[in-house]
Amino acid sequence: MIEVKNVYFTYPNGVEALKGVSLTIKDGEFVAIMGQNGAGKTTLVKHFNGLLKPTKGIVLVDGVDTRKVSVATLARKVGFVFQNPDHQLFSETVEDEISFALKNFRFEAETINKRVDWALNLLGLTRYKKTSPFMLSGGERKRVALASVLAWNPKILILDEPTIGQDYQQKEKLRHFILQLNAQKKTVIIVTHDVEFVAECNPRVILMSNGEIIADGEARKILTDPKIVTEASIVPPQITQIFIKLKNYGFPRDILDIYEAREAILNSLRKGFK
Amino acid sequence: MSVFDGLKFRKVKSPIHDLDPRVKFIYVCVIFAIALIFWELIPLLILFLIQLPFVLLGKVQRQWLRSLRGAAFLAIIIFVTNFVFSFIGAGYRFTAESLESAFALTFRFVVLVESFSIFFLTTSPDNLSLALEQTRVPYEFCFAFTTAVRFVPVLANEAQTIMDAQKARGLELERGNFLKRIKNYIPILIPLIVSAIRRSLELAEAMESRAWGATKNRTNLYVLRMNKNDFILLAITTGILITAVYIRLFIPIPSVCELLEI
Ligand SMILES: Nc1ncnc2c1ncn2[C@@H]1O[C@H](COP(=O)(O)OP(=O)(O)OP(=O)(O)O)[C@@H](O)[C@H]1O
Ligand SMILES: [Mg+2]
């Protein structure tokens, strides 16, 4: 469980990136943090594994104050995949890259091998096991970074912009995969601008703007509310926009994905035939 | 990173900012040279003090103080090593002279930092590049130089992010003995170097695709011209230089200890 209590954070250069943020993320929750560029999303999630310590206020991870423990200790519990994979890749082979954290956490050699193979397989990287991570494409490097964190099976997983640069198929895989992790009672926190992706997952959405939380609730409620959405400078999914425009024709306006849209259209067609 | 902040240019309107970078550069070089020909405390102190008006005129006191604070660590090391060696040299005796000479050498370093920081704090990279160009340095080199200067803070930022990313994967920089600690920095250095190289290649491609270097004879919108203040500074600089050389050659410099008769 992550508890954030009235947290303020100011960068050394004086930028006030968080202004009184409070929230609780329970075990097993699936949360998407959204909001415009510079809203403070990355700054907020960096507090969850202790990379940043609040200037004022307190952050508790499973009851432990993040100021009192090292990042490495928290990292065992809280996995964090960074926005840009190039900020972490350094090994000669993909395999070494993935085992780096496992070695830091002093896993046994045998477990390490097993975990590496598991993670490679999970993200479709098995054929690159012995390849240099620097030879891979942008999307593939991103997956290596993801695999290198998943390998130690953290209880809480934070993904900063996981869908950037992924093709449609990989994105679908990622979505299934996140839902699957969540089904296994893992806490998943994603930071993203991808409304379509969020709509299809339907998680709890936290909207940020200017260092503050301006809305917190079910994706269905938040993404279909034109007022909230404009305030955070995001655009509802296209399918939702269509249904918002069609509300005068008796269509429901809280449609999030094409499956719901199909149902709604079929319903009204059936009514029409009668 | 605070050291870099102490050298970062900020646009302010001031007579010092408006000076020709070439003249300012000559000034810095002269101060530099004078600091090296004196090893007594009093002239170095004077050298330190005569630069303060520049700091105040340039309205960069805060950043300037920060750069001095950034240099404090090195200054302390210089002081301690000098003091310890003269302590040993004097036959394990504590003397006021050795204290004074350690202070003097520390001040020499402080003066160097002071003049450099005045220069970089009050000279925009663009003007610097203009100055280089007008002294007939090929444009490619000017450009490379200013880009490098401009990317230093970016690189410092990136180093911080990389450190965060590796800490998030359980890397503990302060773990293990001396050798192990150096090894701990490999996961930081490699991504830093790789991304710097990648960035420079991308920058080159992006610039070439925007037709960089298409015209061989570049002209500049702004041209540096010396005006009154520049000549005044040049005169002051020459004055300082002549006085300093004269003092060095013909006037014996008393030490503080002698003056106080310790
Ligand atoms: N290392 C830093 N030093 C100083 N200021 C920073 C730093 N990192 C971020 N900021 C500032 O803090 C604010 C919040 O930044 P943050 O990275 O948290 O935004 P974000 O919501 O993640 O944006 P994006 O969608 O672009 O990733 C911004 O105004 C940014 O300029
Ligand atoms: Mg971000």
PDB file of N, CA, C and O in Angstrom, chain A residues 46 49 51 70-72 75 80 82 86-90 97 100-101 104-106 134 141 148-149 152, chain B residues 5 158 161-172 175 186-188 190-192 194-195 198-199:
ATOM      1  N   LYS A  46       8.168   9.105  -8.751  1.00  0.00           N
ATOM      2  CA  LYS A  46       9.531   8.935  -8.231  1.00  0.00           C
ATOM      3  C   LYS A  46       9.540   8.976  -6.705  1.00  0.00           C
ATOM      4  O   LYS A  46      10.534   8.597  -6.083  1.00  0.00           O
ATOM      5  N   ASN A  49       9.202   5.108  -4.921  1.00  0.00           N
ATOM      6  CA  ASN A  49      10.311   4.207  -4.577  1.00  0.00           C
ATOM      7  C   ASN A  49      11.466   4.986  -3.933  1.00  0.00           C
ATOM      8  O   ASN A  49      12.589   4.511  -3.872  1.00  0.00           O
ATOM      9  N   LEU A  51      13.108   7.646  -4.830  1.00  0.00           N
ATOM     10  CA  LEU A  51      14.113   8.373  -5.613  1.00  0.00           C
ATOM     11  C   LEU A  51      14.057   9.856  -5.277  1.00  0.00           C
ATOM     12  O   LEU A  51      15.073  10.533  -5.252  1.00  0.00           O
ATOM     13  N   SER A  70      16.767   3.107   2.053  1.00  0.00           N
ATOM     14  CA  SER A  70      17.441   3.396   0.786  1.00  0.00           C
ATOM     15  C   SER A  70      16.536   3.016  -0.387  1.00  0.00           C
ATOM     16  O   SER A  70      15.612   2.216  -0.243  1.00  0.00           O
ATOM     17  N   VAL A  71      16.860   3.598  -1.539  1.00  0.00           N
ATOM     18  CA  VAL A  71      16.096   3.285  -2.744  1.00  0.00           C
ATOM     19  C   VAL A  71      16.210   1.792  -3.048  1.00  0.00           C
ATOM     20  O   VAL A  71      15.243   1.140  -3.421  1.00  0.00           O
ATOM     21  N   ALA A  72      17.418   1.248  -2.850  1.00  0.00           N
ATOM     22  CA  ALA A  72      17.638  -0.161  -3.166  1.00  0.00           C
ATOM     23  C   ALA A  72      16.712  -1.057  -2.333  1.00  0.00           C
ATOM     24  O   ALA A  72      16.205  -2.067  -2.819  1.00  0.00           O
ATOM     25  N   ALA A  75      13.284  -0.680  -3.729  1.00  0.00           N
ATOM     26  CA  ALA A  75      13.192  -1.182  -5.092  1.00  0.00           C
ATOM     27  C   ALA A  75      12.807  -2.662  -5.140  1.00  0.00           C
ATOM     28  O   ALA A  75      12.158  -3.108  -6.073  1.00  0.00           O
ATOM     29  N   PHE A  80      10.402   0.005 -10.949  1.00  0.00           N
ATOM     30  CA  PHE A  80      10.165   1.272 -11.654  1.00  0.00           C
ATOM     31  C   PHE A  80      10.796   1.188 -13.035  1.00  0.00           C
ATOM     32  O   PHE A  80      11.992   1.010 -13.156  1.00  0.00           O
ATOM     33  N   PHE A  82      11.676   3.233 -16.296  1.00  0.00           N
ATOM     34  CA  PHE A  82      11.795   4.637 -16.693  1.00  0.00           C
ATOM     35  C   PHE A  82      11.271   4.906 -18.088  1.00  0.00           C
ATOM     36  O   PHE A  82      11.176   4.016 -18.916  1.00  0.00           O
ATOM     37  N   ASP A  86      17.141   4.166 -22.693  1.00  0.00           N
ATOM     38  CA  ASP A  86      18.575   4.439 -22.854  1.00  0.00           C
ATOM     39  C   ASP A  86      19.207   4.969 -21.581  1.00  0.00           C
ATOM     40  O   ASP A  86      20.424   5.079 -21.485  1.00  0.00           O
ATOM     41  N   HIS A  87      18.381   5.313 -20.614  1.00  0.00           N
ATOM     42  CA  HIS A  87      18.941   5.761 -19.343  1.00  0.00           C
ATOM     43  C   HIS A  87      19.365   4.614 -18.452  1.00  0.00           C
ATOM     44  O   HIS A  87      19.855   4.822 -17.358  1.00  0.00           O
ATOM     45  N   GLN A  88      19.122   3.395 -18.866  1.00  0.00           N
ATOM     46  CA  GLN A  88      19.524   2.301 -17.989  1.00  0.00           C
ATOM     47  C   GLN A  88      20.319   1.196 -18.668  1.00  0.00           C
ATOM     48  O   GLN A  88      21.016   0.447 -17.999  1.00  0.00           O
ATOM     49  N   LEU A  89      20.248   1.083 -20.007  1.00  0.00           N
ATOM     50  CA  LEU A  89      20.937  -0.027 -20.661  1.00  0.00           C
ATOM     51  C   LEU A  89      22.444   0.191 -20.643  1.00  0.00           C
ATOM     52  O   LEU A  89      22.921   1.258 -20.983  1.00  0.00           O
ATOM     53  N   PHE A  90      23.192  -0.824 -20.227  1.00  0.00           N
ATOM     54  CA  PHE A  90      24.645  -0.670 -20.224  1.00  0.00           C
ATOM     55  C   PHE A  90      25.383  -1.979 -20.462  1.00  0.00           C
ATOM     56  O   PHE A  90      26.586  -1.969 -20.670  1.00  0.00           O
ATOM     57  N   GLU A  97      21.823  -7.628 -19.000  1.00  0.00           N
ATOM     58  CA  GLU A  97      21.032  -6.455 -18.623  1.00  0.00           C
ATOM     59  C   GLU A  97      19.918  -6.868 -17.665  1.00  0.00           C
ATOM     60  O   GLU A  97      19.665  -6.199 -16.666  1.00  0.00           O
ATOM     61  N   PHE A 100      21.109  -7.920 -14.121  1.00  0.00           N
ATOM     62  CA  PHE A 100      21.775  -6.883 -13.301  1.00  0.00           C
ATOM     63  C   PHE A 100      21.083  -6.658 -11.957  1.00  0.00           C
ATOM     64  O   PHE A 100      21.699  -6.771 -10.894  1.00  0.00           O
ATOM     65  N   ALA A 101      19.791  -6.412 -12.009  1.00  0.00           N
ATOM     66  CA  ALA A 101      19.060  -6.145 -10.764  1.00  0.00           C
ATOM     67  C   ALA A 101      19.025  -7.383  -9.885  1.00  0.00           C
ATOM     68  O   ALA A 101      19.163  -7.301  -8.658  1.00  0.00           O
ATOM     69  N   ASN A 104      22.082  -7.543  -8.008  1.00  0.00           N
ATOM     70  CA  ASN A 104      22.080  -6.532  -6.946  1.00  0.00           C
ATOM     71  C   ASN A 104      21.275  -6.998  -5.736  1.00  0.00           C
ATOM     72  O   ASN A 104      21.626  -6.699  -4.599  1.00  0.00           O
ATOM     73  N   PHE A 105      20.192  -7.729  -5.995  1.00  0.00           N
ATOM     74  CA  PHE A 105      19.354  -8.190  -4.896  1.00  0.00           C
ATOM     75  C   PHE A 105      19.825  -9.535  -4.356  1.00  0.00           C
ATOM     76  O   PHE A 105      19.134 -10.166  -3.571  1.00  0.00           O
ATOM     77  N   ARG A 106      21.003  -9.991  -4.850  1.00  0.00           N
ATOM     78  CA  ARG A 106      21.617 -11.227  -4.352  1.00  0.00           C
ATOM     79  C   ARG A 106      20.741 -12.468  -4.515  1.00  0.00           C
ATOM     80  O   ARG A 106      20.585 -13.250  -3.586  1.00  0.00           O
ATOM     81  N   PHE A 134      22.193  -2.458 -27.303  1.00  0.00           N
ATOM     82  CA  PHE A 134      22.328  -1.244 -28.103  1.00  0.00           C
ATOM     83  C   PHE A 134      22.019  -1.467 -29.574  1.00  0.00           C
ATOM     84  O   PHE A 134      21.840  -0.521 -30.330  1.00  0.00           O
ATOM     85  N   ARG A 141      14.250  -1.962 -27.166  1.00  0.00           N
ATOM     86  CA  ARG A 141      15.023  -1.533 -25.990  1.00  0.00           C
ATOM     87  C   ARG A 141      14.087  -1.253 -24.819  1.00  0.00           C
ATOM     88  O   ARG A 141      14.379  -1.555 -23.672  1.00  0.00           O
ATOM     89  N   SER A 148      13.843  -6.195 -17.557  1.00  0.00           N
ATOM     90  CA  SER A 148      14.870  -6.153 -16.527  1.00  0.00           C
ATOM     91  C   SER A 148      14.268  -5.800 -15.164  1.00  0.00           C
ATOM     92  O   SER A 148      14.860  -6.074 -14.132  1.00  0.00           O
ATOM     93  N   VAL A 149      13.103  -5.185 -15.166  1.00  0.00           N
ATOM     94  CA  VAL A 149      12.449  -4.879 -13.887  1.00  0.00           C
ATOM     95  C   VAL A 149      11.492  -5.995 -13.483  1.00  0.00           C
ATOM     96  O   VAL A 149      11.470  -6.423 -12.326  1.00  0.00           O
ATOM     97  N   TRP A 152      12.564  -9.405 -11.317  1.00  0.00           N
ATOM     98  CA  TRP A 152      12.635  -9.674  -9.883  1.00  0.00           C
ATOM     99  C   TRP A 152      11.245  -9.696  -9.230  1.00  0.00           C
ATOM    100  O   TRP A 152      11.115  -9.787  -8.027  1.00  0.00           O
TER     101      TRP A 152
ATOM    102  N   ASP B   5      25.718  25.074 -12.055  1.00  0.00           N
ATOM    103  CA  ASP B   5      24.771  26.173 -11.906  1.00  0.00           C
ATOM    104  C   ASP B   5      25.506  27.485 -11.734  1.00  0.00           C
ATOM    105  O   ASP B   5      25.058  28.520 -12.206  1.00  0.00           O
ATOM    106  N   GLU B 158      21.102  14.532 -17.209  1.00  0.00           N
ATOM    107  CA  GLU B 158      20.960  13.160 -17.669  1.00  0.00           C
ATOM    108  C   GLU B 158      21.663  12.198 -16.728  1.00  0.00           C
ATOM    109  O   GLU B 158      21.157  11.118 -16.438  1.00  0.00           O
ATOM    110  N   THR B 161      19.369  11.403 -13.960  1.00  0.00           N
ATOM    111  CA  THR B 161      18.307  10.466 -14.330  1.00  0.00           C
ATOM    112  C   THR B 161      18.837   9.045 -14.407  1.00  0.00           C
ATOM    113  O   THR B 161      18.197   8.099 -13.940  1.00  0.00           O
ATOM    114  N   ILE B 162      20.033   8.892 -14.994  1.00  0.00           N
ATOM    115  CA  ILE B 162      20.602   7.559 -15.129  1.00  0.00           C
ATOM    116  C   ILE B 162      20.871   6.968 -13.750  1.00  0.00           C
ATOM    117  O   ILE B 162      20.588   5.804 -13.476  1.00  0.00           O
ATOM    118  N   MET B 163      21.391   7.790 -12.867  1.00  0.00           N
ATOM    119  CA  MET B 163      21.650   7.323 -11.509  1.00  0.00           C
ATOM    120  C   MET B 163      20.355   6.837 -10.870  1.00  0.00           C
ATOM    121  O   MET B 163      20.313   5.791 -10.230  1.00  0.00           O
ATOM    122  N   ASP B 164      19.283   7.613 -11.078  1.00  0.00           N
ATOM    123  CA  ASP B 164      17.978   7.221 -10.545  1.00  0.00           C
ATOM    124  C   ASP B 164      17.542   5.881 -11.115  1.00  0.00           C
ATOM    125  O   ASP B 164      17.085   5.007 -10.382  1.00  0.00           O
ATOM    126  N   ALA B 165      17.697   5.736 -12.442  1.00  0.00           N
ATOM    127  CA  ALA B 165      17.235   4.512 -13.090  1.00  0.00           C
ATOM    128  C   ALA B 165      17.976   3.298 -12.545  1.00  0.00           C
ATOM    129  O   ALA B 165      17.380   2.244 -12.315  1.00  0.00           O
ATOM    130  N   GLN B 166      19.272   3.435 -12.312  1.00  0.00           N
ATOM    131  CA  GLN B 166      20.035   2.285 -11.818  1.00  0.00           C
ATOM    132  C   GLN B 166      19.772   2.033 -10.339  1.00  0.00           C
ATOM    133  O   GLN B 166      19.756   0.899  -9.890  1.00  0.00           O
ATOM    134  N   LYS B 167      19.559   3.095  -9.579  1.00  0.00           N
ATOM    135  CA  LYS B 167      19.214   2.902  -8.166  1.00  0.00           C
ATOM    136  C   LYS B 167      17.899   2.161  -8.068  1.00  0.00           C
ATOM    137  O   LYS B 167      17.707   1.341  -7.178  1.00  0.00           O
ATOM    138  N   ALA B 168      16.981   2.472  -8.986  1.00  0.00           N
ATOM    139  CA  ALA B 168      15.688   1.810  -8.979  1.00  0.00           C
ATOM    140  C   ALA B 168      15.833   0.327  -9.298  1.00  0.00           C
ATOM    141  O   ALA B 168      14.920  -0.448  -9.093  1.00  0.00           O
ATOM    142  N   ARG B 169      16.997  -0.066  -9.837  1.00  0.00           N
ATOM    143  CA  ARG B 169      17.230  -1.493 -10.078  1.00  0.00           C
ATOM    144  C   ARG B 169      18.175  -2.060  -9.023  1.00  0.00           C
ATOM    145  O   ARG B 169      18.893  -3.021  -9.247  1.00  0.00           O
ATOM    146  N   GLY B 170      18.221  -1.404  -7.889  1.00  0.00           N
ATOM    147  CA  GLY B 170      18.940  -1.975  -6.755  1.00  0.00           C
ATOM    148  C   GLY B 170      20.421  -1.667  -6.705  1.00  0.00           C
ATOM    149  O   GLY B 170      21.142  -2.254  -5.897  1.00  0.00           O
ATOM    150  N   LEU B 171      20.920  -0.769  -7.558  1.00  0.00           N
ATOM    151  CA  LEU B 171      22.338  -0.431  -7.493  1.00  0.00           C
ATOM    152  C   LEU B 171      22.596   0.449  -6.274  1.00  0.00           C
ATOM    153  O   LEU B 171      21.896   1.431  -6.048  1.00  0.00           O
ATOM    154  N   GLU B 172      23.603   0.060  -5.491  1.00  0.00           N
ATOM    155  CA  GLU B 172      23.975   0.901  -4.353  1.00  0.00           C
ATOM    156  C   GLU B 172      25.372   1.438  -4.597  1.00  0.00           C
ATOM    157  O   GLU B 172      26.343   0.704  -4.570  1.00  0.00           O
ATOM    158  N   ARG B 175      28.304   1.047  -1.888  1.00  0.00           N
ATOM    159  CA  ARG B 175      28.535  -0.264  -1.303  1.00  0.00           C
ATOM    160  C   ARG B 175      29.918  -0.783  -1.687  1.00  0.00           C
ATOM    161  O   ARG B 175      30.391  -0.541  -2.781  1.00  0.00           O
ATOM    162  N   ILE B 186      30.174   2.001 -13.367  1.00  0.00           N
ATOM    163  CA  ILE B 186      30.088   1.564 -14.763  1.00  0.00           C
ATOM    164  C   ILE B 186      28.657   1.654 -15.300  1.00  0.00           C
ATOM    165  O   ILE B 186      28.439   2.214 -16.369  1.00  0.00           O
ATOM    166  N   PRO B 187      27.660   1.143 -14.539  1.00  0.00           N
ATOM    167  CA  PRO B 187      26.286   1.236 -15.063  1.00  0.00           C
ATOM    168  C   PRO B 187      25.790   2.668 -15.223  1.00  0.00           C
ATOM    169  O   PRO B 187      24.753   2.906 -15.830  1.00  0.00           O
ATOM    170  N   ILE B 188      26.498   3.629 -14.675  1.00  0.00           N
ATOM    171  CA  ILE B 188      26.100   5.032 -14.859  1.00  0.00           C
ATOM    172  C   ILE B 188      26.822   5.607 -16.071  1.00  0.00           C
ATOM    173  O   ILE B 188      26.231   6.283 -16.898  1.00  0.00           O
ATOM    174  N   ILE B 190      28.350   4.120 -18.723  1.00  0.00           N
ATOM    175  CA  ILE B 190      28.078   3.607 -20.069  1.00  0.00           C
ATOM    176  C   ILE B 190      26.822   4.228 -20.678  1.00  0.00           C
ATOM    177  O   ILE B 190      26.895   4.791 -21.775  1.00  0.00           O
ATOM    178  N   PRO B 191      25.679   4.210 -19.981  1.00  0.00           N
ATOM    179  CA  PRO B 191      24.518   4.864 -20.605  1.00  0.00           C
ATOM    180  C   PRO B 191      24.763   6.349 -20.870  1.00  0.00           C
ATOM    181  O   PRO B 191      24.287   6.882 -21.872  1.00  0.00           O
ATOM    182  N   LEU B 192      25.534   6.982 -20.009  1.00  0.00           N
ATOM    183  CA  LEU B 192      25.788   8.417 -20.185  1.00  0.00           C
ATOM    184  C   LEU B 192      26.575   8.663 -21.465  1.00  0.00           C
ATOM    185  O   LEU B 192      26.228   9.514 -22.278  1.00  0.00           O
ATOM    186  N   VAL B 194      26.981   6.492 -24.004  1.00  0.00           N
ATOM    187  CA  VAL B 194      26.218   6.038 -25.163  1.00  0.00           C
ATOM    188  C   VAL B 194      25.186   7.078 -25.559  1.00  0.00           C
ATOM    189  O   VAL B 194      25.039   7.425 -26.728  1.00  0.00           O
ATOM    190  N   SER B 195      24.490   7.637 -24.567  1.00  0.00           N
ATOM    191  CA  SER B 195      23.434   8.562 -24.953  1.00  0.00           C
ATOM    192  C   SER B 195      24.019   9.885 -25.433  1.00  0.00           C
ATOM    193  O   SER B 195      23.428  10.547 -26.286  1.00  0.00           O
ATOM    194  N   ARG B 198      24.923   9.045 -28.996  1.00  0.00           N
ATOM    195  CA  ARG B 198      23.689   8.928 -29.768  1.00  0.00           C
ATOM    196  C   ARG B 198      23.101  10.316 -30.020  1.00  0.00           C
ATOM    197  O   ARG B 198      22.681  10.652 -31.111  1.00  0.00           O
ATOM    198  N   ARG B 199      23.115  11.141 -28.981  1.00  0.00           N
ATOM    199  CA  ARG B 199      22.561  12.471 -29.104  1.00  0.00           C
ATOM    200  C   ARG B 199      23.331  13.291 -30.127  1.00  0.00           C
ATOM    201  O   ARG B 199      22.751  13.979 -30.949  1.00  0.00           O
TER     202      ARG B 199
END
